[in-house]
PDB file of C-alpha atoms in Angstrom:
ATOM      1  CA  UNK A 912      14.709 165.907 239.366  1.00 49.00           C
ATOM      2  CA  UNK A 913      16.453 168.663 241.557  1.00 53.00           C
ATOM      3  CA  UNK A 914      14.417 171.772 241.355  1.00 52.00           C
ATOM      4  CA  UNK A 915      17.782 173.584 241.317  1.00 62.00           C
ATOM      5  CA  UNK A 916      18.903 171.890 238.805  1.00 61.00           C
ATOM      6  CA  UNK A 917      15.373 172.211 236.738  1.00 56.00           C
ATOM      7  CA  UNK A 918      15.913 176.193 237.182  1.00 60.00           C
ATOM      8  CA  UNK A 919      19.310 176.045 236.034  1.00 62.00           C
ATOM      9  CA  UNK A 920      18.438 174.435 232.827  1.00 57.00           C
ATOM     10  CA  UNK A 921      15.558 176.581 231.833  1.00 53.00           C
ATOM     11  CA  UNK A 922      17.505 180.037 232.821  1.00 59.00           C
ATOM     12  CA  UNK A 923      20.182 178.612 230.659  1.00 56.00           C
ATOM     13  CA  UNK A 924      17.991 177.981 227.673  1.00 54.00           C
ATOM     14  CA  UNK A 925      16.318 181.431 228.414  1.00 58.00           C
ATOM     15  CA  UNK A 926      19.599 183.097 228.531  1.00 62.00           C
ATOM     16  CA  UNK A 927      20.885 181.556 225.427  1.00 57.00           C
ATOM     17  CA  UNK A 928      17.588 181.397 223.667  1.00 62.00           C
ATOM     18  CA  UNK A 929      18.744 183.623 220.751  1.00 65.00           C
ATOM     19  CA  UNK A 930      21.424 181.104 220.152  1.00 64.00           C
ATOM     20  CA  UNK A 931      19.260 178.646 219.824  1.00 64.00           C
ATOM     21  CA  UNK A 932      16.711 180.113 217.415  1.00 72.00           C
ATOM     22  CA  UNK A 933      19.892 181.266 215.395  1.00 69.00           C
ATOM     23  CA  UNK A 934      21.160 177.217 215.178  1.00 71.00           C
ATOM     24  CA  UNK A 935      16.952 176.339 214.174  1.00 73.00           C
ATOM     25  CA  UNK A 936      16.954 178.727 212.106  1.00 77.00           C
ATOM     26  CA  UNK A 937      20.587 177.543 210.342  1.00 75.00           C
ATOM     27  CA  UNK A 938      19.497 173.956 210.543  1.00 81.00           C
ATOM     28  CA  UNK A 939      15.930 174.867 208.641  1.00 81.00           C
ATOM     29  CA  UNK A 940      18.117 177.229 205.718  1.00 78.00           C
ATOM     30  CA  UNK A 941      20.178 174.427 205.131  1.00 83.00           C
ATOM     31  CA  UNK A 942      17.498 171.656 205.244  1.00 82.00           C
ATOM     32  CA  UNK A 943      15.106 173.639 202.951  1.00 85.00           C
ATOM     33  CA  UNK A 944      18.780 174.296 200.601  1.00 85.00           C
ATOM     34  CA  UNK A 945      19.501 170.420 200.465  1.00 84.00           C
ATOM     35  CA  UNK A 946      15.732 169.986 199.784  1.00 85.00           C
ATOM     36  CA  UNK A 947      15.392 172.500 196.692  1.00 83.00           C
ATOM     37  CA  UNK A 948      18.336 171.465 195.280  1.00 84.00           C
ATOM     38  CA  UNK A 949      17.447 167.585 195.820  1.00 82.00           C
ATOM     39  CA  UNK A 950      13.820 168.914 194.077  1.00 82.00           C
ATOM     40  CA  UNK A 951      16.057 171.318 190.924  1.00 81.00           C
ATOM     41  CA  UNK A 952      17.518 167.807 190.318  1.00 82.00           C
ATOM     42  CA  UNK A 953      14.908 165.824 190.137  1.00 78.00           C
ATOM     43  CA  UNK A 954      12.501 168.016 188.157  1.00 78.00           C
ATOM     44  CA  UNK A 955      15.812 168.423 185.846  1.00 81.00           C
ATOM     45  CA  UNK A 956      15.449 164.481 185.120  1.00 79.00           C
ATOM     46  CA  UNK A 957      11.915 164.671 184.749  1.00 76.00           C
ATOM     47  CA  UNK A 958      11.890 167.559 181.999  1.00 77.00           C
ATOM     48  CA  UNK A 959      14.889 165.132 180.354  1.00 81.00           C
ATOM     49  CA  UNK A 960      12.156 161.936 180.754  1.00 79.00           C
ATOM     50  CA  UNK A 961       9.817 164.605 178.780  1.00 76.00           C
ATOM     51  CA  UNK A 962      11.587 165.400 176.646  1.00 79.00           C
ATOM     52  CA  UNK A 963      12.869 161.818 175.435  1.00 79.00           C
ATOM     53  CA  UNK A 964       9.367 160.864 175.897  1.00 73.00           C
ATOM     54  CA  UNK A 965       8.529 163.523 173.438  1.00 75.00           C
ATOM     55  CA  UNK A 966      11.174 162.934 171.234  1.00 77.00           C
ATOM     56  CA  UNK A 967       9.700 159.188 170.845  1.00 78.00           C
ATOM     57  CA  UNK A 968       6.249 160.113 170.508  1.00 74.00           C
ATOM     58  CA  UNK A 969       7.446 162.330 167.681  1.00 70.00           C
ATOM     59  CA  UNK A 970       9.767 159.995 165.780  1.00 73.00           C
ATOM     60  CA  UNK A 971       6.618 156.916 166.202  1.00 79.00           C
ATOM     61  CA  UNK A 972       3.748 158.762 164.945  1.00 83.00           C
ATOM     62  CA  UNK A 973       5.544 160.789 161.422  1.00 90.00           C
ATOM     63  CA  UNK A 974       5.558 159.909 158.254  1.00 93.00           C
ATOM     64  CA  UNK A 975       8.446 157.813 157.360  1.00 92.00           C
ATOM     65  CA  UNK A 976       9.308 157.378 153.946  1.00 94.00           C
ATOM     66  CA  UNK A 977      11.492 154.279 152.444  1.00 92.00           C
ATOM     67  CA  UNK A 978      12.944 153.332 149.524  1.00 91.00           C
ATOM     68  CA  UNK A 979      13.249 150.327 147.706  1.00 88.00           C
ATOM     69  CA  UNK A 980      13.952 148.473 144.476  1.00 85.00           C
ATOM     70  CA  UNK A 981      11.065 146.732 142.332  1.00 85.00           C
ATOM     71  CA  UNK A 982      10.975 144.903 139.102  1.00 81.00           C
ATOM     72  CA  UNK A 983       7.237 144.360 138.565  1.00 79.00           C
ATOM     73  CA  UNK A 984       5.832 141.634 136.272  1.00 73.00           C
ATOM     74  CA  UNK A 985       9.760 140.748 135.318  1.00 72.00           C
ATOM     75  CA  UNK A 986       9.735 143.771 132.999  1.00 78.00           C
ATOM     76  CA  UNK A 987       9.723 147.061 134.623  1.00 83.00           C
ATOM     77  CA  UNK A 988      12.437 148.926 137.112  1.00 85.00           C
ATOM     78  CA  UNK A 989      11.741 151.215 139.745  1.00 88.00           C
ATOM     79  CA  UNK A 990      11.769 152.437 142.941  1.00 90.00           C
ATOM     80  CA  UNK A 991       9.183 152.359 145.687  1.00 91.00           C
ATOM     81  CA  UNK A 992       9.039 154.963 147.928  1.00 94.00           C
ATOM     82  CA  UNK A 993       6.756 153.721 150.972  1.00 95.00           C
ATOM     83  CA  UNK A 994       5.593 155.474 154.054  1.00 95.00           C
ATOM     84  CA  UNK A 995       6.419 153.253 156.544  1.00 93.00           C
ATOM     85  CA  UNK A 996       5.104 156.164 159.360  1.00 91.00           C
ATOM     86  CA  UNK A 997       1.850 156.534 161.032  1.00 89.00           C
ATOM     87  CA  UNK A 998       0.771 160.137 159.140  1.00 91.00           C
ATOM     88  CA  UNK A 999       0.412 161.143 155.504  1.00 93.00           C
ATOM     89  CA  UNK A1000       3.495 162.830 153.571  1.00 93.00           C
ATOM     90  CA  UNK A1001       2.761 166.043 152.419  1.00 93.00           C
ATOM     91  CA  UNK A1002       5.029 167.638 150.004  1.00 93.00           C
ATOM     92  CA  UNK A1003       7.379 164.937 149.007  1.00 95.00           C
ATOM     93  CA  UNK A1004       9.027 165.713 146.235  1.00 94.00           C
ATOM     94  CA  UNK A1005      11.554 163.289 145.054  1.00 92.00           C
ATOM     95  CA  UNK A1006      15.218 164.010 143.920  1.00 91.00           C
ATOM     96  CA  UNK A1007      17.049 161.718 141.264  1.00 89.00           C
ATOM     97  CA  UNK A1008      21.049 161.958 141.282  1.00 87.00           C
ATOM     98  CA  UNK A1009      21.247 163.558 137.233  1.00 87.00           C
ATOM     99  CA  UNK A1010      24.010 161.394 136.397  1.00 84.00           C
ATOM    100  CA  UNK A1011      21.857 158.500 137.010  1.00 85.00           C
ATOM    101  CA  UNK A1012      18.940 160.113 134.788  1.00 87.00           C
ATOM    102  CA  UNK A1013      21.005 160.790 131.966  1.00 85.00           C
ATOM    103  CA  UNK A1014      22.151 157.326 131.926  1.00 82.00           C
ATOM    104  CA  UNK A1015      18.908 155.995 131.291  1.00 84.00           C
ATOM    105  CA  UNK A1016      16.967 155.218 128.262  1.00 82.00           C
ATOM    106  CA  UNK A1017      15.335 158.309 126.405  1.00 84.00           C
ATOM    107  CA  UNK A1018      11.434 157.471 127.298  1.00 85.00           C
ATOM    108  CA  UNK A1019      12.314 157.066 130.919  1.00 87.00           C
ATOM    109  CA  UNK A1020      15.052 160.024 131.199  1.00 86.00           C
ATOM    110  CA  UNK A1021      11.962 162.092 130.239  1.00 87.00           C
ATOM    111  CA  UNK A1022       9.716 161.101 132.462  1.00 86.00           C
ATOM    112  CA  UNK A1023      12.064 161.141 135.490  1.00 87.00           C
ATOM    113  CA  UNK A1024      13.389 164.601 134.564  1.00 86.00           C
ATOM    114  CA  UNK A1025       9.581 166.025 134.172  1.00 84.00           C
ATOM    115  CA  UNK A1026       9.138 164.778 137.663  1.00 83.00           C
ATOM    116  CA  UNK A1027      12.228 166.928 139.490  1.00 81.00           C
ATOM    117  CA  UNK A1028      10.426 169.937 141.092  1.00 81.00           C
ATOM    118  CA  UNK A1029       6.972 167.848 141.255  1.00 89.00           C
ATOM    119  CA  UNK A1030       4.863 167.417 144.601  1.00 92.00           C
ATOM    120  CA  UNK A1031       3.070 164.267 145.744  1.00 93.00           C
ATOM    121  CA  UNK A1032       0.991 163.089 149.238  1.00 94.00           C
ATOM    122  CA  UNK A1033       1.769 159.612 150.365  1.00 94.00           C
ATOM    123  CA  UNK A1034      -0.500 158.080 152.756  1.00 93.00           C
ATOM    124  CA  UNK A1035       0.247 156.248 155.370  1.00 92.00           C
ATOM    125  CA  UNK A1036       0.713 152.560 154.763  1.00 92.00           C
ATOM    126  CA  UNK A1037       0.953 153.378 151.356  1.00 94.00           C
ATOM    127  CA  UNK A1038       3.608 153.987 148.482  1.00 94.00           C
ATOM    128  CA  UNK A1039       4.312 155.713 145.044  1.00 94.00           C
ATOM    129  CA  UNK A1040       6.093 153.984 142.319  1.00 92.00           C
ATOM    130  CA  UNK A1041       8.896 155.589 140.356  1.00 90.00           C
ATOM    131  CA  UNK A1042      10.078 153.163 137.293  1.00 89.00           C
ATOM    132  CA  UNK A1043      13.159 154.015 135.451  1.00 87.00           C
ATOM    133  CA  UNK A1044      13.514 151.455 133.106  1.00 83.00           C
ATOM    134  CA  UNK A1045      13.061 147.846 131.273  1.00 82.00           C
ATOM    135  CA  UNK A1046      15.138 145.160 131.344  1.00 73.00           C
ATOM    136  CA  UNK A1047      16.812 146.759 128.530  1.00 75.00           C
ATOM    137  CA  UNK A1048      18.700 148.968 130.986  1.00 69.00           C
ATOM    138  CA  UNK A1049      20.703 145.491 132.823  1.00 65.00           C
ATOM    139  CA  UNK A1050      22.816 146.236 129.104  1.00 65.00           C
ATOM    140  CA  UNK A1051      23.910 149.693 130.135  1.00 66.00           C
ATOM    141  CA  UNK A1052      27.678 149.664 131.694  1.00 65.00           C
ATOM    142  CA  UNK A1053      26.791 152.945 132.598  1.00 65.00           C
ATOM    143  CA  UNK A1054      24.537 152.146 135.431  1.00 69.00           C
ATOM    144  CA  UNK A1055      25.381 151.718 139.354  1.00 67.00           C
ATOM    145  CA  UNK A1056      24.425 153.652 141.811  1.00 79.00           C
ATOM    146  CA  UNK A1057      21.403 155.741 142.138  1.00 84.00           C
ATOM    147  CA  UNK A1058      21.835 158.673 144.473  1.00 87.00           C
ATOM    148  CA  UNK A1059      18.920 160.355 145.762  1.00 90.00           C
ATOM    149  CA  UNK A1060      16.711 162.546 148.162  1.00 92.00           C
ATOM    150  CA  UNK A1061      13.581 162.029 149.463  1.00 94.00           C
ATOM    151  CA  UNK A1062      12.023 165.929 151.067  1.00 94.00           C
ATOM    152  CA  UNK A1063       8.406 165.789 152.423  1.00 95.00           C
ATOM    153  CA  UNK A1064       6.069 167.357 155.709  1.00 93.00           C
ATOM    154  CA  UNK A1065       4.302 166.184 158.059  1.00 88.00           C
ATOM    155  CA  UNK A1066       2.465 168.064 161.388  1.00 80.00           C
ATOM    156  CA  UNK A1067       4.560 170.991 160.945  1.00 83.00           C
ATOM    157  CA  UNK A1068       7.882 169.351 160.302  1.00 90.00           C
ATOM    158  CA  UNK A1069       9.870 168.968 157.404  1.00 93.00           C
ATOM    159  CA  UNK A1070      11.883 166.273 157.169  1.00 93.00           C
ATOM    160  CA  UNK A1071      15.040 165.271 154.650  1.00 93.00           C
ATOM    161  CA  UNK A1072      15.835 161.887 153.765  1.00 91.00           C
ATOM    162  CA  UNK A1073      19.148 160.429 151.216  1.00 92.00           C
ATOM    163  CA  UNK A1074      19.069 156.936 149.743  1.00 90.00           C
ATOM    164  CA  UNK A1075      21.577 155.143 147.846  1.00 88.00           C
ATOM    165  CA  UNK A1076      20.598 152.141 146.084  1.00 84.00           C
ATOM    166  CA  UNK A1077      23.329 149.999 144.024  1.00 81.00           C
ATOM    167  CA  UNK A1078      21.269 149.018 141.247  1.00 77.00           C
ATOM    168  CA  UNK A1079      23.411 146.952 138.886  1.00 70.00           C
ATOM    169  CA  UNK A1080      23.762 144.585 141.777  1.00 70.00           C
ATOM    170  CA  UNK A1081      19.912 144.589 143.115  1.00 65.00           C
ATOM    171  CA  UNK A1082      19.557 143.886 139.175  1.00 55.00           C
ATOM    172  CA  UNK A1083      21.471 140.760 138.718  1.00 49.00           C
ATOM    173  CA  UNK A1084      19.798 139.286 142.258  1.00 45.00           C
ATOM    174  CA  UNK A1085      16.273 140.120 140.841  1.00 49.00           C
ATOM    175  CA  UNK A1086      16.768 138.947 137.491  1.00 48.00           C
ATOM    176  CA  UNK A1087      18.069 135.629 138.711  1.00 42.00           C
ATOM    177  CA  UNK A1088      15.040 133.016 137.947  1.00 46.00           C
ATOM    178  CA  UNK A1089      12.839 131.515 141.239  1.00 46.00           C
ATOM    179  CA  UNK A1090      12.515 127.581 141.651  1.00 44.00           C
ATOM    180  CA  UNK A1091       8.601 128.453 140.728  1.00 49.00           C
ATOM    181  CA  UNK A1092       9.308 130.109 137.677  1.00 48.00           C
ATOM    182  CA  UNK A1093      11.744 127.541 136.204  1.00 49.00           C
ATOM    183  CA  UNK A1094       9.203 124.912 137.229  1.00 56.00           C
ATOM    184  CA  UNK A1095       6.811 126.792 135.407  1.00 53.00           C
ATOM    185  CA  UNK A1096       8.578 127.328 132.599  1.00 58.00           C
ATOM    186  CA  UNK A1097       9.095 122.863 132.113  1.00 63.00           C
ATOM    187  CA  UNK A1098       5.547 122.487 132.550  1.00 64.00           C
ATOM    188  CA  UNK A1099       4.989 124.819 129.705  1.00 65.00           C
ATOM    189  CA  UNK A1100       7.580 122.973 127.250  1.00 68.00           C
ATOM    190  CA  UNK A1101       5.715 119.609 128.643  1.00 69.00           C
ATOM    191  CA  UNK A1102       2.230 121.130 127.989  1.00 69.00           C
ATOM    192  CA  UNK A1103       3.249 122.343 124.222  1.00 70.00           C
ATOM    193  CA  UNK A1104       4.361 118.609 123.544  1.00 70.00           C
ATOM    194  CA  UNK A1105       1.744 117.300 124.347  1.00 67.00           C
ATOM    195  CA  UNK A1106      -0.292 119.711 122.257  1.00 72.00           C
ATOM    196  CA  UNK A1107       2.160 118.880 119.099  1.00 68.00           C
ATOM    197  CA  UNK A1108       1.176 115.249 119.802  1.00 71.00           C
ATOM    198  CA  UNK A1109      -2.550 115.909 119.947  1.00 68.00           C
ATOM    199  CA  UNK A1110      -2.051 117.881 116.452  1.00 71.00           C
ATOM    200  CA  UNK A1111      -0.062 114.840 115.161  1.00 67.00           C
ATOM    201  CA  UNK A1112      -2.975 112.172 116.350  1.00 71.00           C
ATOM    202  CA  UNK A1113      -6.156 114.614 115.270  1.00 71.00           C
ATOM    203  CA  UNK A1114      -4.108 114.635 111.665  1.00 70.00           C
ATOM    204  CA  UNK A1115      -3.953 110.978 111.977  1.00 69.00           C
ATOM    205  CA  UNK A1116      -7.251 110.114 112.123  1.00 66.00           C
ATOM    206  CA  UNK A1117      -8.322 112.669 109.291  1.00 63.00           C
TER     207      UNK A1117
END
């Protein structure tokens, strides 16, 4: 290259070196701007990630309390409240709609109204029972729907739960007979006659 030409180009970049340190300098500002604000947006969706995360973690390991209908050995009615959540409920107390309380028989109405205001701890895994009747109570007209809360605590939460169970029509489903049941029920007429018959014969032979 032309020494001339070589000396030209470096006076020029000495005379106009403050311009260029000014356009660096401009380029680095706006490259470390796009940068930060590239970073602010992705630490933004990481602390959302977190959080959700969090928010997961939280709702899987809780207690989680259920509720539903049972009519043990085809006699009693209840509900069973089970904790369907990975940590013992603490404080549950359990909250009857009144106007379904009052509509039940005496012995029960009792018993449910001595437990409003009562505390229990439900494992988890496991459940409390809560009956409210026999199958005397599939003659009251005046029963429907049962109307509830469920409040309880677990690791430093409290936690609120509503339920609203149609009972008259969970009634007539569960009080419908199983195939089992009505199979048992012929071998015990078959078994009976047959005893009759053995009667008849022993009384023979005397």
């Amino acid at each position: 290259m032309d020494l001339n030409i070589l000396e030209r180009i470096v006076n020029y970049l000495d005379e106009h070196s403050n311009f260029f340190m000014l356009l660096v300098t401009a380029i680095y500002v706006i490259a470390t701007i796009l940068i930060y604000r590239a970073n602010a947006k992705s630490n933004k969706l990481a602390d959302k990630q977190l959080e959700e995360a969090r928010k997961q973690y939280d709702e899987q390991n809780r207690p989680y309390i259920e509720v539903e209908l049972i009519y043990e050995r085809r006699q009693y009615w209840g509900f069973r409240f089970i904790n369907n959540g990975r940590f013992t409920a603490q404080s549950v107390k359990i909250n009857l709609d009144k106007a379904f309380i009052n509509s039940l028989e005496q012995t029960f109405r009792k018993m449910l109204k001595e437990q409003i205001g009562r505390e229990i701890i439900i494992g988890a895994g496991q459940h409390y029972d809560l009956y409210f009747g026999t199958n005397e109570f599939r003659n009251n007209e005046d029963i429907g729907v049962a109307k509830g809360s469920i409040c309880y605590s677990g690791k430093d939460k409290n936690y609120k739960s509503d339920f609203c169970v149609d009972v008259a029509s969970y009634a007539t489903i569960f009080s419908v007979e199983s195939y089992e049941e009505l199979i048992i029920k012929k071998l015990d007429k078959r078994l009976a006659k047959l005893n009759d018959i053995e009667e008849a014969i022993r009384e023979l032979k005397n």
